[in-house]
Short mmCIF file of C-alpha atoms and ligand atoms in Angstrom, two decimals:
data_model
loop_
_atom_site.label_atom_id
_atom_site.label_comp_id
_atom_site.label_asym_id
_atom_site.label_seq_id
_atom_site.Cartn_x
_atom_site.Cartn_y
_atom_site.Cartn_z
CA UNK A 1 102.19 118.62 116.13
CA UNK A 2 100.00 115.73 116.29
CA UNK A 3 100.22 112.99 112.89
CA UNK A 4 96.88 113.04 111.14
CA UNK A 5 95.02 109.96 110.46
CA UNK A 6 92.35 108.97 108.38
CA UNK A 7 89.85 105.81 109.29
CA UNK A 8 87.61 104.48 106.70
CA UNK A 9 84.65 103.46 107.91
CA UNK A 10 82.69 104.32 111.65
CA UNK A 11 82.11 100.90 112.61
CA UNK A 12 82.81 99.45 115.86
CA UNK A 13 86.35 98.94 114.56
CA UNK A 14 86.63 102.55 113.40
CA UNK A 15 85.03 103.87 116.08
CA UNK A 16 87.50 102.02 118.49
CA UNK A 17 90.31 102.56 117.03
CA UNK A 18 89.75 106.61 117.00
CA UNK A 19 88.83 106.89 120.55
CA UNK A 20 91.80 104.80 121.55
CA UNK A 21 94.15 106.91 119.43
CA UNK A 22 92.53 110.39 120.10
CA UNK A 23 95.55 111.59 122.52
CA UNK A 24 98.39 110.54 119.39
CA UNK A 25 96.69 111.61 116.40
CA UNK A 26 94.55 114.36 114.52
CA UNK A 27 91.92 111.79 113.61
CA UNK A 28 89.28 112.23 111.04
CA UNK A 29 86.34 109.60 110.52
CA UNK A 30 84.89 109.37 107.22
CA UNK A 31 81.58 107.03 107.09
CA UNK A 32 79.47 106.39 103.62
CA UNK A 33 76.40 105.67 105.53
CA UNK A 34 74.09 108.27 106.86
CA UNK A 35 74.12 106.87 110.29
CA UNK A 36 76.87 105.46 112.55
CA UNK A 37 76.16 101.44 112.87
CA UNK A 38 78.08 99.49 110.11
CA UNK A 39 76.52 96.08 110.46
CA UNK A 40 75.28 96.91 114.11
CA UNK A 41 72.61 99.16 112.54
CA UNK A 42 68.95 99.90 112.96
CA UNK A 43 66.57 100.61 110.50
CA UNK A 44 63.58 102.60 110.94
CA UNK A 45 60.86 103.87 109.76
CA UNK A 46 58.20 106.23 111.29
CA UNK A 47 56.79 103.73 113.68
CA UNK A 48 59.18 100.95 113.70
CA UNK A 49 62.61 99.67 114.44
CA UNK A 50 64.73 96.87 113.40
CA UNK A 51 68.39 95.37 114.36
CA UNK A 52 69.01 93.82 110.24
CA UNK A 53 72.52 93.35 111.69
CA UNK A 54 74.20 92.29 114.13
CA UNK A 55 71.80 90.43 116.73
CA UNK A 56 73.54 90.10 119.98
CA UNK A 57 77.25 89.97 121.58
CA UNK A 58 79.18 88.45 123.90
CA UNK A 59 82.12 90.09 125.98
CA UNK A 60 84.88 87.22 126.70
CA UNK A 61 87.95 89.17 126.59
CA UNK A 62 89.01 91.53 129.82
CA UNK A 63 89.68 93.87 127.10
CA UNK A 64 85.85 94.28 125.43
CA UNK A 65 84.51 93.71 129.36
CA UNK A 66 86.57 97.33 129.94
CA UNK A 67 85.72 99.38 127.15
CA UNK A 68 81.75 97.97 127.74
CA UNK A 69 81.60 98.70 131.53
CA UNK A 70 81.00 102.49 130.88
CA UNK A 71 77.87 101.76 128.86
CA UNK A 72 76.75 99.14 130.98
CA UNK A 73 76.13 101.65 133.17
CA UNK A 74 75.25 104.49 131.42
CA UNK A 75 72.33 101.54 129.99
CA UNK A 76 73.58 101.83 126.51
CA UNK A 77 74.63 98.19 126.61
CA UNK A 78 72.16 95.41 128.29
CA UNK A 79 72.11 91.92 128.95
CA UNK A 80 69.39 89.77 126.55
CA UNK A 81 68.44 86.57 128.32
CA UNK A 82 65.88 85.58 125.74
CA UNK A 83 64.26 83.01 125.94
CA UNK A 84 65.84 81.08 122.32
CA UNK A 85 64.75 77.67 120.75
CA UNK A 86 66.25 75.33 118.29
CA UNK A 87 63.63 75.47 115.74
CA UNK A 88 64.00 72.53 112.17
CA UNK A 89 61.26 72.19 110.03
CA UNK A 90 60.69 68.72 110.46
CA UNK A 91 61.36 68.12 114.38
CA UNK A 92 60.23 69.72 117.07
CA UNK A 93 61.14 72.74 118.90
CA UNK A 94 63.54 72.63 122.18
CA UNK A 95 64.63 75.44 124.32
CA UNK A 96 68.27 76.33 124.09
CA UNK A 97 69.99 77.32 126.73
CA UNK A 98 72.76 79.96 127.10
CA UNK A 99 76.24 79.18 129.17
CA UNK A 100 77.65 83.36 129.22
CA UNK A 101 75.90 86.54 129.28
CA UNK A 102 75.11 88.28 125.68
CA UNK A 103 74.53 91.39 125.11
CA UNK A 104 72.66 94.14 123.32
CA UNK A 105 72.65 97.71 122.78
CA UNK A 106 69.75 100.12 124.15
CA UNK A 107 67.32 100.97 122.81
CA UNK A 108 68.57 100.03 119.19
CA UNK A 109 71.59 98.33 118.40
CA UNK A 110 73.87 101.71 116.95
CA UNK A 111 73.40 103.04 120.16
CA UNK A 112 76.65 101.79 121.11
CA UNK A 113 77.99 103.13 118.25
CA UNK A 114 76.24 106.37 119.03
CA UNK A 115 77.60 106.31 122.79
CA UNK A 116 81.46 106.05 121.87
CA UNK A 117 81.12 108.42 118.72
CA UNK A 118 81.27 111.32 121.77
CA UNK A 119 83.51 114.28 120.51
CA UNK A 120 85.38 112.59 117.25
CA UNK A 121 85.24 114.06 114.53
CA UNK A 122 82.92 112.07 111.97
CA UNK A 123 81.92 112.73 108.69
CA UNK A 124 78.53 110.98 107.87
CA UNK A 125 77.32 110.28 103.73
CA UNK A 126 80.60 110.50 102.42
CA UNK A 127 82.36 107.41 100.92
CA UNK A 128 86.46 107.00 100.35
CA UNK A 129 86.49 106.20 96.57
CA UNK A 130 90.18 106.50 95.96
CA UNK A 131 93.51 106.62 98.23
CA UNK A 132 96.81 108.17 96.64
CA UNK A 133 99.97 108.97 97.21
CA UNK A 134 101.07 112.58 97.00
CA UNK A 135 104.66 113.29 97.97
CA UNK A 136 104.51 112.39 101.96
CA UNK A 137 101.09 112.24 102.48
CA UNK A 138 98.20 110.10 101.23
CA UNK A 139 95.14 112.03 99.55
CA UNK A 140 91.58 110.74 100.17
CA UNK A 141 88.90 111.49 98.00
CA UNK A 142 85.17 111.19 97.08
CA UNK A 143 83.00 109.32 94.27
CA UNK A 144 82.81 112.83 92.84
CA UNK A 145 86.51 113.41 93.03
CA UNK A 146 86.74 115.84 95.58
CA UNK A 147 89.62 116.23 97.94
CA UNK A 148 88.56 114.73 101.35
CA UNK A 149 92.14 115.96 102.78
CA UNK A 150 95.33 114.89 103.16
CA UNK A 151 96.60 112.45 105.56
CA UNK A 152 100.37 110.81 107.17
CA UNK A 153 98.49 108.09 108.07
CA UNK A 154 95.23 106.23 106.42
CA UNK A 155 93.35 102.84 108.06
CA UNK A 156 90.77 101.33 106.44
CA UNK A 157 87.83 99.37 108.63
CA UNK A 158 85.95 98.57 105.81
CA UNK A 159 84.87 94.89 104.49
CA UNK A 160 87.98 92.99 103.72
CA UNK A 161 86.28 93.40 99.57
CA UNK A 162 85.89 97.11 100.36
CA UNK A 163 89.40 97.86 102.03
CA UNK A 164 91.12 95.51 99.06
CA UNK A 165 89.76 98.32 96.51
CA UNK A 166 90.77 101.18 99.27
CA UNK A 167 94.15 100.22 99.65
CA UNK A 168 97.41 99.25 97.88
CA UNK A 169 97.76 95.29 97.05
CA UNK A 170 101.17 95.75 98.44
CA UNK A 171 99.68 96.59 101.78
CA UNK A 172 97.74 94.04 102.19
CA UNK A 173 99.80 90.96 100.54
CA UNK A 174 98.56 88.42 98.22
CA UNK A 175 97.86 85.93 100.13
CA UNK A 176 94.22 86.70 101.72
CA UNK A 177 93.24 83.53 100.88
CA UNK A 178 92.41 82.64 104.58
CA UNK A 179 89.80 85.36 104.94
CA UNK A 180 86.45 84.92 103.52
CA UNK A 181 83.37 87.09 103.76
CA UNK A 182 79.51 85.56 103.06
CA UNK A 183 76.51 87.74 102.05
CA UNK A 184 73.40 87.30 104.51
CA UNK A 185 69.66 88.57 103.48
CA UNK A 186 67.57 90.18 106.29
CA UNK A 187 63.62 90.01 106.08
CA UNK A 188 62.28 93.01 108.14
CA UNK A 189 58.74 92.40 109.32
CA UNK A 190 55.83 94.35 111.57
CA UNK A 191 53.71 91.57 113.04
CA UNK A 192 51.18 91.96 115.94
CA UNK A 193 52.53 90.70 118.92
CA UNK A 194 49.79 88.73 119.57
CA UNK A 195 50.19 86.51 116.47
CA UNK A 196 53.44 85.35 117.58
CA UNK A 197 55.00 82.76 119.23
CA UNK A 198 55.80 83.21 122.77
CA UNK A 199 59.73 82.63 122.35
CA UNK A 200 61.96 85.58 121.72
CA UNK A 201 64.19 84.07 119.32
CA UNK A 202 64.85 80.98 117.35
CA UNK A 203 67.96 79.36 116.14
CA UNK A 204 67.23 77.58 113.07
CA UNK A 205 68.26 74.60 111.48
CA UNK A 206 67.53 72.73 108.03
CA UNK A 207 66.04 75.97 106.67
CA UNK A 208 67.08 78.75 104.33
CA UNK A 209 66.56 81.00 107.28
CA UNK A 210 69.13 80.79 109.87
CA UNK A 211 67.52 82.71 113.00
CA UNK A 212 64.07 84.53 113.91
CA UNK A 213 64.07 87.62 116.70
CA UNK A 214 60.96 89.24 117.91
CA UNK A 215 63.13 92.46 118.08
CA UNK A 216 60.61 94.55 119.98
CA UNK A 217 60.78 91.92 123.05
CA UNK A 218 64.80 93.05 123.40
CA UNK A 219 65.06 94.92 126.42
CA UNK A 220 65.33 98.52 126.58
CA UNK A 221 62.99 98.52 123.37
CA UNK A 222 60.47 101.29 123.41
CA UNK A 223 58.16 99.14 120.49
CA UNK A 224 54.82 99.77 120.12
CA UNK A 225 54.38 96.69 117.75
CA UNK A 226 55.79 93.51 116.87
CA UNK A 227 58.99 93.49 115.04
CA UNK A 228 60.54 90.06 113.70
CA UNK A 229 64.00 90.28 112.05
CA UNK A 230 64.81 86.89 109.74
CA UNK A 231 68.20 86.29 108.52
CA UNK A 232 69.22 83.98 106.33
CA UNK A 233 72.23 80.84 105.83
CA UNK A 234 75.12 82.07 103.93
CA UNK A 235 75.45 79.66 101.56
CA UNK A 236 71.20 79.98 100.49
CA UNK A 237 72.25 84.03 100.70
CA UNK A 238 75.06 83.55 98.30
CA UNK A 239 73.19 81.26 95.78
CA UNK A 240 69.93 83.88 95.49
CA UNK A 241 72.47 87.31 96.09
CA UNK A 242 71.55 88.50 92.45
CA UNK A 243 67.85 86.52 92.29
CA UNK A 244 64.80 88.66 91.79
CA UNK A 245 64.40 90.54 95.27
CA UNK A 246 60.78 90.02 95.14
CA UNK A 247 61.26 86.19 94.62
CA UNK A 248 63.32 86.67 97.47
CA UNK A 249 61.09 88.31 100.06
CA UNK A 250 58.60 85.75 99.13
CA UNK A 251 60.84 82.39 99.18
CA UNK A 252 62.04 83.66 103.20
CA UNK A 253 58.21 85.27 104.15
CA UNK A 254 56.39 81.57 103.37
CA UNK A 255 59.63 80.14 105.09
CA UNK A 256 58.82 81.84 108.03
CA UNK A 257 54.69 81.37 108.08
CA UNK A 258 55.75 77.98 108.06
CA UNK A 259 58.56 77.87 110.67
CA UNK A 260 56.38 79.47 112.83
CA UNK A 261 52.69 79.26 112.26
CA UNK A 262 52.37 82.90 111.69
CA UNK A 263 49.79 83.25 109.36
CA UNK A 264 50.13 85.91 106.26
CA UNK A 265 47.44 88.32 106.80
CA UNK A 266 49.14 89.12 110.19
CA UNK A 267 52.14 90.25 108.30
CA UNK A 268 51.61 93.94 107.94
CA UNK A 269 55.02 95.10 106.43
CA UNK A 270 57.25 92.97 105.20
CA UNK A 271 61.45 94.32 103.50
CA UNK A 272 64.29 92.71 102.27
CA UNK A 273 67.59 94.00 103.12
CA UNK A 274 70.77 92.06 101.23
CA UNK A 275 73.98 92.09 103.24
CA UNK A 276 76.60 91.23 100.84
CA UNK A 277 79.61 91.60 103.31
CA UNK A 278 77.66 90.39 106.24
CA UNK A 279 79.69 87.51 107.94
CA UNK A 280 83.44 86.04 107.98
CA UNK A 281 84.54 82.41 108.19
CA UNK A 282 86.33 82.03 111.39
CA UNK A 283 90.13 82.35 111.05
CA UNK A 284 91.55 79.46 112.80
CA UNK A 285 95.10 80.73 112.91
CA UNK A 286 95.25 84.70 111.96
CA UNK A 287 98.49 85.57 111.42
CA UNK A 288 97.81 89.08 113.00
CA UNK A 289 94.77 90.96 114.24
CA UNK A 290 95.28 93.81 111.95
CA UNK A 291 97.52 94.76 108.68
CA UNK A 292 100.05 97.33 109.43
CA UNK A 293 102.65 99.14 106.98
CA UNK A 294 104.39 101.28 109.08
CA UNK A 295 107.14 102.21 105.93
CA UNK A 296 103.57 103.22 103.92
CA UNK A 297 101.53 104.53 106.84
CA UNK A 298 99.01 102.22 105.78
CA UNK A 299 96.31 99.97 108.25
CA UNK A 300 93.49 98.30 108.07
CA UNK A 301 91.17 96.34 110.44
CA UNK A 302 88.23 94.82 111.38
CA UNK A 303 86.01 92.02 112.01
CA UNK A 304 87.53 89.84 108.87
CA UNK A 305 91.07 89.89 110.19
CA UNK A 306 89.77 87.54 113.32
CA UNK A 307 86.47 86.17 112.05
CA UNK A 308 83.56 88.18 111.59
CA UNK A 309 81.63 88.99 115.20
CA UNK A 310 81.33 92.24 117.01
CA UNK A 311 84.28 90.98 119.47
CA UNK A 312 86.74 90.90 116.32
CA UNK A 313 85.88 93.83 115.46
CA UNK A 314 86.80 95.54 118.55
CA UNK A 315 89.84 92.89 119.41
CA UNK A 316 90.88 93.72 115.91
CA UNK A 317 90.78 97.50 116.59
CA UNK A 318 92.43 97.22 119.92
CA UNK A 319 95.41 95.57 119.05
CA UNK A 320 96.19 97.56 115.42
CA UNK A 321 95.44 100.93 118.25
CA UNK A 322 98.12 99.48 120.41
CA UNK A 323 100.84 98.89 118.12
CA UNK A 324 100.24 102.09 116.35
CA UNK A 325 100.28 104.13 119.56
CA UNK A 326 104.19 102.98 119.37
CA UNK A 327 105.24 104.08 116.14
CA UNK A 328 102.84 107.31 116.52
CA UNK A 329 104.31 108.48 119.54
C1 FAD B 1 73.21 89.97 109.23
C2 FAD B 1 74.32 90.02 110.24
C3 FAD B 1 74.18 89.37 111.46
C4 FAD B 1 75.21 89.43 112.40
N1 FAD B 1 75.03 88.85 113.61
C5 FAD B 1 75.98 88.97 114.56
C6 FAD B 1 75.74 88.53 115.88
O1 FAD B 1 74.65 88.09 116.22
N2 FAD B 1 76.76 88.63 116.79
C7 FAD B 1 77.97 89.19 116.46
O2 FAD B 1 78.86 89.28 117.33
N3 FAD B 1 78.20 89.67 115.22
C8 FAD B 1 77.23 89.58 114.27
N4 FAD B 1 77.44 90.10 113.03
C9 FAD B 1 78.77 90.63 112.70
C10 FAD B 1 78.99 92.03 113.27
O3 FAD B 1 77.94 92.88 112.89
C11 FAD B 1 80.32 92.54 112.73
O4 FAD B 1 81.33 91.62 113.12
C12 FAD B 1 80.74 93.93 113.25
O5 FAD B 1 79.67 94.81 113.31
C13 FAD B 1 81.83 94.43 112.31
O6 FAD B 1 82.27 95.72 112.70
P1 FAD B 1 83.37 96.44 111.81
O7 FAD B 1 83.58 97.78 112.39
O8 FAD B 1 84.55 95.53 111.65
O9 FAD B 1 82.74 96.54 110.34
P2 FAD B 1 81.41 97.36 109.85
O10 FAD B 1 80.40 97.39 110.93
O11 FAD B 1 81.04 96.76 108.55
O12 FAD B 1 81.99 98.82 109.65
C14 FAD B 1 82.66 99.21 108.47
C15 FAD B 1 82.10 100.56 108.03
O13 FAD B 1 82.83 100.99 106.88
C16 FAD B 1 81.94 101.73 106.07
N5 FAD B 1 82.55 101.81 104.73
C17 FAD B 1 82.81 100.79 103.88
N6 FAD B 1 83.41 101.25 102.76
C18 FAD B 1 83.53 102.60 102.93
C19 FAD B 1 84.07 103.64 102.11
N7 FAD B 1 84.61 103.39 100.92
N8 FAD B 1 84.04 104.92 102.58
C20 FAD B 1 83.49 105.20 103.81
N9 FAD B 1 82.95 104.25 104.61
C21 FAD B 1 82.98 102.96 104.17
C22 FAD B 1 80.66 100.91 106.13
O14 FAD B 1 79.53 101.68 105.75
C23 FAD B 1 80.64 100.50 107.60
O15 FAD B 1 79.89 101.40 108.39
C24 FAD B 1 76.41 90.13 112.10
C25 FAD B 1 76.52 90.81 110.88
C26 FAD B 1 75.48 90.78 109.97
C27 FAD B 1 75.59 91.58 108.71
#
């Protein structure tokens, strides 16, 4: 009989890791959102769409180029050759140009996420409060403390903060010192496309915002309308995280009218979304990919462990699925 294993968390890293483990293990997703994404999610509402997460990826390792091909051509994942300015406040706007392909998923970004969720076995709205030990096997359960099941094996691919709640201290060490995650706000606007500038996406600098996409312009969009996704610098996210959200919205919305000459009245939805796990420092010499236990049966993974962009998330994945396809066999 096959081990079972529980994942925490249908992110790119979860997902990854269960499809590359689906031959060794019984494996059982369990995802507190409603929809499969983690921060490569789309919002939407009844006649729009926004990427608040991740905006675009690139694809440097053989590895990623592998696991992407299938979607490439199945159009799930497309090349974005915007074209993207340096935008400041103060000087004036240059175009910037782009040395290796990046990518995006089609038509919304979870539709990669969608694409490799295939046959696994996922279960949507339902968060891992609590792991515990319960003679040989680990016992997950719910907010309401009901029994999610009983595992050999648990991973978490949750936010480093998220996982360190999730999971024994003893699993993870005490020295995390070298991974740090920053929050990130996302303004979520419908503008007319005609009001806009006729870039696709700006790279700011000397601002509180960070970067500007006219999502709707990505290809394999089916938008009816203009929609702009702002995101924020950490450090300006971290300092307002608990400020008055409305303050908020306003501070980044007359940031942007003046960034880009957008006037208000064009503005004909505006939300605030805060990420509070959104982005990890860069880990300039990781000690490993992933955290494994193999005595406690215990993993976790994820972006954090290599430095917080879609590529760690799956190199972290790949490499915590290839050692445990040793010990699982
Ligand atoms: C605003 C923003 C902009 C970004 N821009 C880029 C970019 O342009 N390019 C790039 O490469 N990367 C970007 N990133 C980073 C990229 O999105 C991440 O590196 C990647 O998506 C991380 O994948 P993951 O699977 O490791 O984690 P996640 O996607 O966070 O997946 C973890 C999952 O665990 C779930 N979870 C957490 N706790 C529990 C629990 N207790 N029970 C059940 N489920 C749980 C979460 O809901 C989530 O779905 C951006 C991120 C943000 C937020």
């Amino acid at each position: 009989m096959k081990p079972s294993l529980a994942i925490i968390g249908a992110g790119l890293a979860g997902l990854t890791l269960a499809r590359e483990l689906s031959e060794q293990a019984e494996i059982s997703l369990f995802e507190k959102a409603r929809g499969l994404g983690g921060r490569m999610s789309t919002r939407r509402n009844a006649t729009h769409q926004w990427d608040h997460g991740a905006q675009f990826f690139t694809a440097r390792s053989k590895a990623f180029q592998s696991q992407l091909a299938p979607f490439i051509e199945a159009g799930n994942v497309v090349e974005w050759q915007p074209n993207i300015i340096t935008l400041s406040p103060s000087d004036k706007p240059f175009k910037r140009p782009w040395f290796e392909p990046h990518y995006v998923a089609a038509p919304g970004m979870n539709f990669l996420l969608k694409a490799m969720s295939g046959e696994l076995n996922i279960q949507l709205s339902t968060r891992v409060e609590t792991v515990t030990r319960a003679q040989d096997k680990w016992q997950l359960f719910d907010e309401h403390a009901q029994l999610l099941g009983e595992y050999d094996w648990v991973v978490s691919s949750a936010p480093l903060p998220q996982t360190q709640a999730l999971l024994p201290k003893a699993l993870l060490g005490d020295d995390l010192a070298q991974y740090h995650m920053q929050p990130c706000y996302a303004l979520l606007l419908t503008v007319d496309d005609a009001e806009l500038p006729h870039w696709d996406a700006a790279k700011v600098n000397h601002s509180a915002i960070r970067w500007i996409s006219f999502n709707h312009r990505l290809p394999g969009r089916n938008a009816k309308a203009g929609t702009v996704v702002v995101h924020t610098r950490s450090d300006w996210a971290a300092e307002h995280l608990e400020d008055d959200q409305e303050q908020v919205k306003q501070i980044l919305l007359n940031t942007f009218c003046e960034l880009t000459q957008v006037i208000p009245e064009a503005i004909t939805l505006a939300q605030l979304h805060r990420w509070r796990y959104a982005l990890s420092a860069e880990v300039i010499e990781p000690e490993s990919e992933f955290i494994l236990n193999v005595e406690q049966k215990l993993a976790a993974c994820g972006d954090w462990c290599l430095g917080g962009r879609v590529e760690a998330a799956f190199a972290s994945a790949h490499q915590l699925a290839g050692a445990l396809r040793k010990v699982l066999a």
